[in-house]
Amino acid sequence: MAINRQHGQEHPYWPAGPFKIRLPFIHCRWEFPEMIQGFVMFVVGLAMIPLLQKYLGMPYEAALAFTFIAGVGYILPAILGVPMVPGWITPAIPVVILFLSGYEPGPEAIKALFALQIEVFAIFLILGLTGWGSKLVSVIPNSLKAGIIIGAGIAAMMGELKAGGRIDNTPVSLIAGSIVAAYILFSLSFKNVLESSALARKISNFGMVPGMVIAMIVGWIIGEYPLPDIQWGITQPDFGLMSEYLVFTVGFPDLDMFLLAIPTALIAYVIAFGDILVGRTLLERVDQVREDEKIEINVDRVHVVTAIRNLLHAFLAPWPGLSGPLFTAVHATVAERYAMGRKAMDSIYSGAGTFWVAGMMALFCLPLVSMFKPVLPIALSLTLVLTAYICIMVGMEQLHNSAERGVAGIVAVTLAMPDPKSTVYAIVIGVALYFLIERPRLMGAHKEEDEVIFADPQTDKEVNE
């Protein structure tokens, strides 16, 4: 039985330095809808296996062991006092893949990914401990931030649309799943249906799950994916084999790898900070609705916990998705259900905690793992397609004038190029264009109101856009 919370107070916890420990069943109620989501959406974690096999040269059994390390990382935030559902830095995956494509799969790629993940760890830790995170991102030009986010979305989408990509090989199942998931998550018409349909509200509780289920069923029916060979028992990841793909065995990277990884690490952080802002906005919105619980949103703690997860991965399971603060689609679903009241969800921590604890349990369930094994590409593809939509949407919302939109567009296109050095080019071009195009004065300070001035062709007068 979970510890009871007094009305209007913060949810009970055990203090532990900068963290606030909340354990399932002791502090937090078990939430059935999030459990069901976890039993299905854990397949997104398994969807990293094809990337581990392709870019790190790992066998399936070792990659499966990596997913268990990831599972440990997923459950840490809710336990340590972060009210967000964690995930990968998903929009950065195409950028990370471009970085890894410059190295031979195997030891060299593992070293490069270790260097990248250690740098991401260091960025999160330093900015979290010092509180500099928000200050740093405020210094980055708005057009560069938006361009990076949009470019990551374009790269994610182009990876699916290119010749030989998954949408080329399995078009029907992927398109069907994407349409269903996008309609449930983003459609204005579906939001109108929610007001009058109890069934629609129940479906919306499960976020991406309906789209993924439709994609898998369609893929099996029309033969785009083979039927699963369902096995019974408990999964047996090969941790001994996994150790052969860690830096303790393959060796540590040299200085050049660390230097080459810096632009990708910075881009990953900028994208991840955008996720923090999205997650915080969602929490602030539902915090106003639920007067029975006070939600503490500590950005510094989010940084530190994310740093710990990236450190865990760097040494024990280098991860192309990196460790990010937010699984956007699931967090949005949890927040929406939380807003329905205490009977629907006792605490934001009970929803976020139940989801990944259930997902961790599912990783040990061989029938589930074997059933989803043939369709792992669908889970990754749906995640990337929906991420592309969200990135482009959020990136465009951040742009305030024509100059910013133009610079962001160039940065986005440059970043999406299939070149391992495109991240470096995008940052250099973005900074150069910011000074040449956006600033009223090339050098020195300028007032906020001195934004780019345009001439109105009708009145021939200068107007401030």
Short mmCIF file of C-alpha atoms in Angstrom, two decimals, residues 68-379:
data_model
loop_
_atom_site.label_atom_id
_atom_site.label_comp_id
_atom_site.label_asym_id
_atom_site.label_seq_id
_atom_site.Cartn_x
_atom_site.Cartn_y
_atom_site.Cartn_z
CA PHE A 68 18.63 -4.48 -19.78
CA ILE A 69 21.22 -1.85 -18.84
CA ALA A 70 18.99 0.69 -20.58
CA GLY A 71 16.02 -0.61 -18.58
CA VAL A 72 17.83 0.14 -15.33
CA GLY A 73 18.41 3.68 -16.57
CA TYR A 74 14.77 4.17 -17.51
CA ILE A 75 13.49 3.49 -13.99
CA LEU A 76 15.99 5.80 -12.23
CA PRO A 77 14.35 9.23 -12.84
CA ALA A 78 10.99 8.43 -11.20
CA ILE A 79 12.80 6.78 -8.27
CA LEU A 80 15.19 9.72 -7.79
CA GLY A 81 12.56 12.47 -7.97
CA VAL A 82 12.13 13.42 -11.64
CA PRO A 83 8.44 13.58 -12.67
CA MET A 84 9.11 12.99 -16.38
CA VAL A 85 8.94 9.75 -18.36
CA PRO A 86 12.52 9.34 -19.63
CA GLY A 87 13.66 7.98 -22.97
CA TRP A 88 16.32 8.61 -25.57
CA ILE A 89 17.45 11.84 -27.15
CA THR A 90 15.42 10.55 -30.08
CA PRO A 91 15.73 13.50 -32.50
CA ALA A 92 19.51 13.22 -32.16
CA ILE A 93 19.59 9.60 -33.40
CA PRO A 94 20.07 10.56 -37.08
CA VAL A 95 22.88 12.92 -36.04
CA VAL A 96 24.53 10.22 -33.92
CA ILE A 97 24.23 7.75 -36.80
CA LEU A 98 25.92 10.23 -39.13
CA PHE A 99 28.73 10.52 -36.58
CA LEU A 100 29.05 6.73 -36.23
CA SER A 101 28.97 6.19 -39.99
CA GLY A 102 32.45 7.64 -40.13
CA TYR A 103 33.78 4.62 -38.22
CA GLU A 104 34.01 0.93 -39.01
CA PRO A 105 31.37 -1.12 -37.11
CA GLY A 106 33.03 -2.87 -34.20
CA PRO A 107 35.75 -1.58 -31.86
CA GLU A 108 36.24 1.77 -33.62
CA ALA A 109 32.52 2.62 -33.56
CA ILE A 110 32.25 1.52 -29.92
CA LYS A 111 35.14 3.79 -28.94
CA ALA A 112 33.58 6.71 -30.83
CA LEU A 113 30.18 6.19 -29.19
CA PHE A 114 31.83 5.94 -25.76
CA ALA A 115 33.59 9.28 -26.38
CA LEU A 116 30.30 10.87 -27.43
CA GLN A 117 28.33 9.54 -24.47
CA ILE A 118 30.98 10.55 -21.94
CA GLU A 119 30.86 14.08 -23.33
CA VAL A 120 27.05 14.13 -23.09
CA PHE A 121 27.41 12.93 -19.49
CA ALA A 122 29.89 15.70 -18.71
CA ILE A 123 27.69 18.40 -20.26
CA PHE A 124 24.62 17.34 -18.28
CA LEU A 125 26.56 16.92 -15.03
CA ILE A 126 28.38 20.25 -15.17
CA LEU A 127 25.31 22.22 -16.23
CA GLY A 128 23.15 20.42 -13.70
CA LEU A 129 25.49 20.97 -10.74
CA THR A 130 26.16 24.62 -11.61
CA GLY A 131 22.68 25.56 -12.84
CA TRP A 132 24.17 26.95 -16.05
CA GLY A 133 21.92 24.89 -18.34
CA SER A 134 19.20 27.46 -18.91
CA LYS A 135 21.78 30.26 -19.21
CA LEU A 136 23.75 28.41 -21.89
CA VAL A 137 20.74 27.63 -24.02
CA SER A 138 19.53 31.24 -23.75
CA VAL A 139 22.84 32.35 -25.30
CA ILE A 140 22.44 30.08 -28.34
CA PRO A 141 20.73 31.97 -31.21
CA ASN A 142 17.07 31.05 -31.55
CA SER A 143 17.50 30.28 -35.25
CA LEU A 144 20.35 27.86 -34.53
CA LYS A 145 18.35 26.01 -31.85
CA ALA A 146 15.29 25.75 -34.08
CA GLY A 147 17.37 24.77 -37.10
CA ILE A 148 19.02 21.94 -35.16
CA ILE A 149 15.65 20.64 -33.95
CA ILE A 150 14.06 20.89 -37.42
CA GLY A 151 17.14 19.39 -39.07
CA ALA A 152 17.07 16.44 -36.71
CA GLY A 153 13.41 15.90 -37.59
CA ILE A 154 14.13 16.08 -41.32
CA ALA A 155 17.05 13.66 -40.94
CA ALA A 156 14.83 11.25 -39.01
CA MET A 157 12.15 11.36 -41.70
CA MET A 158 14.58 11.11 -44.61
CA GLY A 159 16.16 8.05 -43.01
CA GLU A 160 12.79 6.34 -43.29
CA LEU A 161 11.88 7.69 -46.76
CA LYS A 162 15.18 7.07 -48.57
CA ALA A 163 15.51 4.29 -51.14
CA GLY A 164 16.12 1.07 -49.25
CA GLY A 165 14.73 2.59 -46.04
CA ARG A 166 12.08 0.89 -43.93
CA ILE A 167 9.18 2.74 -45.53
CA ASP A 168 10.46 1.49 -48.88
CA ASN A 169 10.64 -2.11 -47.68
CA THR A 170 7.48 -2.19 -45.54
CA PRO A 171 5.32 0.70 -46.76
CA VAL A 172 1.83 -0.52 -45.90
CA SER A 173 2.39 -1.48 -42.27
CA LEU A 174 4.52 1.57 -41.47
CA ILE A 175 2.19 4.05 -43.13
CA ALA A 176 -0.87 2.48 -41.50
CA GLY A 177 0.73 2.58 -38.05
CA SER A 178 2.00 6.14 -38.52
CA ILE A 179 -1.43 7.40 -39.59
CA VAL A 180 -3.19 5.80 -36.61
CA ALA A 181 -0.57 6.99 -34.10
CA ALA A 182 -0.44 10.52 -35.51
CA TYR A 183 -4.25 10.77 -35.56
CA ILE A 184 -4.58 9.71 -31.93
CA LEU A 185 -1.72 11.87 -30.68
CA PHE A 186 -2.02 15.05 -32.76
CA SER A 187 -5.34 15.26 -34.61
CA LEU A 188 -7.66 18.15 -33.77
CA SER A 189 -10.66 16.13 -34.93
CA PHE A 190 -9.76 13.27 -32.57
CA LYS A 191 -9.66 15.77 -29.69
CA ASN A 192 -13.25 16.68 -30.56
CA VAL A 193 -14.18 12.99 -30.57
CA LEU A 194 -12.71 12.62 -27.06
CA GLU A 195 -15.32 14.99 -25.67
CA SER A 196 -18.21 12.72 -26.65
CA SER A 197 -16.76 9.19 -26.80
CA ALA A 198 -15.73 7.15 -23.76
CA LEU A 199 -14.12 4.56 -26.07
CA ALA A 200 -11.95 7.23 -27.69
CA ARG A 201 -10.83 8.42 -24.26
CA LYS A 202 -9.80 4.88 -23.33
CA ILE A 203 -7.89 4.50 -26.60
CA SER A 204 -6.12 7.81 -26.04
CA ASN A 205 -4.85 6.54 -22.68
CA PHE A 206 -2.47 4.22 -24.51
CA GLY A 207 -0.68 6.80 -26.66
CA MET A 208 1.43 5.16 -29.37
CA VAL A 209 0.26 1.64 -28.55
CA PRO A 210 -2.73 1.54 -30.95
CA GLY A 211 -0.58 2.69 -33.88
CA MET A 212 2.10 0.15 -33.08
CA VAL A 213 -0.41 -2.68 -32.73
CA ILE A 214 -2.05 -1.78 -36.07
CA ALA A 215 1.34 -1.63 -37.79
CA MET A 216 2.34 -5.05 -36.45
CA ILE A 217 -0.97 -6.70 -37.33
CA VAL A 218 -0.95 -5.26 -40.86
CA GLY A 219 2.69 -6.26 -41.32
CA TRP A 220 1.95 -9.85 -40.30
CA ILE A 221 -1.25 -10.12 -42.38
CA ILE A 222 0.24 -8.90 -45.66
CA GLY A 223 3.60 -10.60 -45.10
CA GLU A 224 5.81 -7.52 -44.76
CA TYR A 225 7.13 -9.08 -41.55
CA PRO A 226 7.40 -12.78 -40.70
CA LEU A 227 5.09 -14.26 -38.10
CA PRO A 228 6.77 -14.55 -34.70
CA ASP A 229 8.16 -17.75 -33.29
CA ILE A 230 6.76 -17.32 -29.79
CA GLN A 231 8.88 -18.99 -27.12
CA TRP A 232 8.14 -19.53 -23.45
CA GLY A 233 10.29 -18.85 -20.44
CA ILE A 234 12.57 -16.05 -19.30
CA THR A 235 14.94 -14.18 -21.59
CA GLN A 236 18.62 -14.96 -21.21
CA PRO A 237 20.73 -12.02 -22.42
CA ASP A 238 24.38 -12.88 -22.85
CA PHE A 239 26.19 -10.54 -20.45
CA GLY A 240 29.45 -12.41 -20.99
CA LEU A 241 29.29 -11.75 -24.73
CA MET A 242 28.21 -8.18 -24.02
CA SER A 243 31.48 -7.52 -22.18
CA GLU A 244 33.37 -8.02 -25.44
CA TYR A 245 31.73 -4.85 -26.79
CA LEU A 246 32.68 -2.49 -23.98
CA VAL A 247 35.62 -0.09 -23.80
CA PHE A 248 37.24 -2.22 -21.09
CA THR A 249 37.78 -4.83 -23.82
CA VAL A 250 38.06 -2.88 -27.09
CA GLY A 251 40.11 -0.06 -25.60
CA PHE A 252 39.48 3.60 -24.88
CA PRO A 253 39.19 6.26 -27.62
CA ASP A 254 42.01 8.60 -28.51
CA LEU A 255 41.91 12.39 -28.29
CA ASP A 256 40.83 12.81 -31.94
CA MET A 257 37.63 10.86 -31.30
CA PHE A 258 36.77 13.04 -28.34
CA LEU A 259 37.35 16.19 -30.39
CA LEU A 260 35.27 14.95 -33.33
CA ALA A 261 32.43 14.02 -30.98
CA ILE A 262 32.08 17.51 -29.47
CA PRO A 263 29.70 19.02 -32.10
CA THR A 264 27.39 15.99 -31.94
CA ALA A 265 27.41 16.09 -28.13
CA LEU A 266 26.50 19.79 -28.13
CA ILE A 267 23.68 19.22 -30.62
CA ALA A 268 22.38 16.31 -28.54
CA TYR A 269 22.31 18.53 -25.45
CA VAL A 270 20.47 21.35 -27.22
CA ILE A 271 17.84 18.88 -28.43
CA ALA A 272 17.59 17.31 -24.97
CA PHE A 273 17.15 20.70 -23.34
CA GLY A 274 14.28 21.31 -25.73
CA ASP A 275 12.77 18.06 -24.42
CA ILE A 276 13.14 19.35 -20.86
CA LEU A 277 11.24 22.50 -21.79
CA VAL A 278 8.48 20.45 -23.43
CA GLY A 279 8.22 18.15 -20.41
CA ARG A 280 8.19 21.07 -17.99
CA THR A 281 5.44 22.82 -19.95
CA LEU A 282 3.27 19.70 -19.87
CA LEU A 283 3.80 19.31 -16.13
CA GLU A 284 3.04 22.95 -15.37
CA ARG A 285 -0.20 22.64 -17.31
CA VAL A 286 -1.47 19.61 -15.39
CA ASP A 287 -0.13 20.93 -12.08
CA GLN A 288 -2.66 23.74 -12.34
CA VAL A 289 -5.47 21.22 -12.85
CA ARG A 290 -4.53 18.87 -10.01
CA GLU A 291 -4.74 20.83 -6.77
CA ASP A 292 -4.26 17.68 -4.67
CA GLU A 293 -0.54 17.32 -5.51
CA LYS A 294 2.23 19.88 -5.78
CA ILE A 295 4.67 18.84 -8.52
CA GLU A 296 8.28 19.90 -8.01
CA ILE A 297 9.98 20.50 -11.36
CA ASN A 298 13.71 20.69 -10.59
CA VAL A 299 15.61 21.18 -13.85
CA ASP A 300 18.98 20.75 -12.13
CA ARG A 301 17.91 17.32 -10.83
CA VAL A 302 16.77 16.38 -14.34
CA HIS A 303 20.25 17.24 -15.60
CA VAL A 304 22.06 15.26 -12.91
CA VAL A 305 19.90 12.13 -13.29
CA THR A 306 20.27 12.26 -17.08
CA ALA A 307 24.03 12.55 -16.59
CA ILE A 308 24.04 9.44 -14.37
CA ARG A 309 22.14 7.47 -17.03
CA ASN A 310 24.58 8.50 -19.77
CA LEU A 311 27.54 7.53 -17.56
CA LEU A 312 25.93 4.13 -16.95
CA HIS A 313 25.51 3.61 -20.68
CA ALA A 314 28.98 4.83 -21.64
CA PHE A 315 30.74 2.17 -19.59
CA LEU A 316 28.21 -0.68 -19.61
CA ALA A 317 26.12 -0.28 -22.79
CA PRO A 318 27.05 2.45 -25.33
CA TRP A 319 23.71 3.55 -26.75
CA PRO A 320 23.12 5.25 -30.15
CA GLY A 321 19.94 6.82 -28.79
CA LEU A 322 21.86 8.30 -25.83
CA SER A 323 19.93 8.90 -22.58
CA GLY A 324 17.42 11.70 -22.76
CA PRO A 325 15.13 13.33 -20.21
CA LEU A 326 11.85 12.71 -22.03
CA PHE A 327 9.89 10.04 -23.92
CA THR A 328 7.65 12.73 -25.39
CA ALA A 329 4.69 10.66 -26.62
CA VAL A 330 4.42 8.58 -23.42
CA HIS A 331 4.99 11.55 -21.11
CA ALA A 332 2.20 13.44 -22.88
CA THR A 333 -0.12 10.45 -22.47
CA VAL A 334 0.73 10.10 -18.76
CA ALA A 335 0.21 13.83 -18.19
CA GLU A 336 -3.16 13.77 -19.93
CA ARG A 337 -4.39 10.88 -17.80
CA TYR A 338 -2.98 12.48 -14.65
CA ALA A 339 -5.10 15.55 -15.40
CA MET A 340 -8.25 13.41 -15.14
CA GLY A 341 -7.94 13.37 -11.35
CA ARG A 342 -6.60 11.36 -8.43
CA LYS A 343 -8.87 8.39 -9.09
CA ALA A 344 -7.39 8.09 -12.58
CA MET A 345 -3.78 8.46 -11.37
CA ASP A 346 -2.73 8.94 -7.75
CA SER A 347 0.53 10.79 -8.44
CA ILE A 348 2.54 11.86 -11.47
CA TYR A 349 5.31 9.67 -10.04
CA SER A 350 3.05 6.61 -9.89
CA GLY A 351 2.29 6.93 -13.61
CA ALA A 352 5.86 7.62 -14.72
CA GLY A 353 7.27 4.95 -12.38
CA THR A 354 4.79 2.23 -13.32
CA PHE A 355 5.43 2.63 -17.04
CA TRP A 356 9.14 1.79 -17.06
CA VAL A 357 9.03 -0.69 -14.18
CA ALA A 358 6.46 -2.61 -16.24
CA GLY A 359 8.71 -2.21 -19.26
CA MET A 360 11.63 -3.66 -17.30
CA MET A 361 9.48 -6.63 -16.27
CA ALA A 362 8.49 -7.18 -19.91
CA LEU A 363 12.17 -7.43 -20.92
CA PHE A 364 12.39 -10.63 -18.88
CA CYS A 365 9.26 -12.11 -20.49
CA LEU A 366 10.44 -14.32 -23.35
CA PRO A 367 6.96 -14.68 -24.95
CA LEU A 368 6.70 -10.90 -25.34
CA VAL A 369 10.30 -10.45 -26.51
CA SER A 370 10.03 -13.31 -29.05
CA MET A 371 6.65 -12.03 -30.29
CA PHE A 372 7.99 -8.54 -30.96
CA LYS A 373 11.39 -9.62 -32.31
CA PRO A 374 10.36 -9.79 -36.01
CA VAL A 375 8.77 -6.34 -35.92
CA LEU A 376 11.45 -4.39 -34.04
CA PRO A 377 12.02 -2.09 -37.06
CA ILE A 378 8.38 -0.96 -36.86
CA ALA A 379 8.83 0.32 -33.30
#
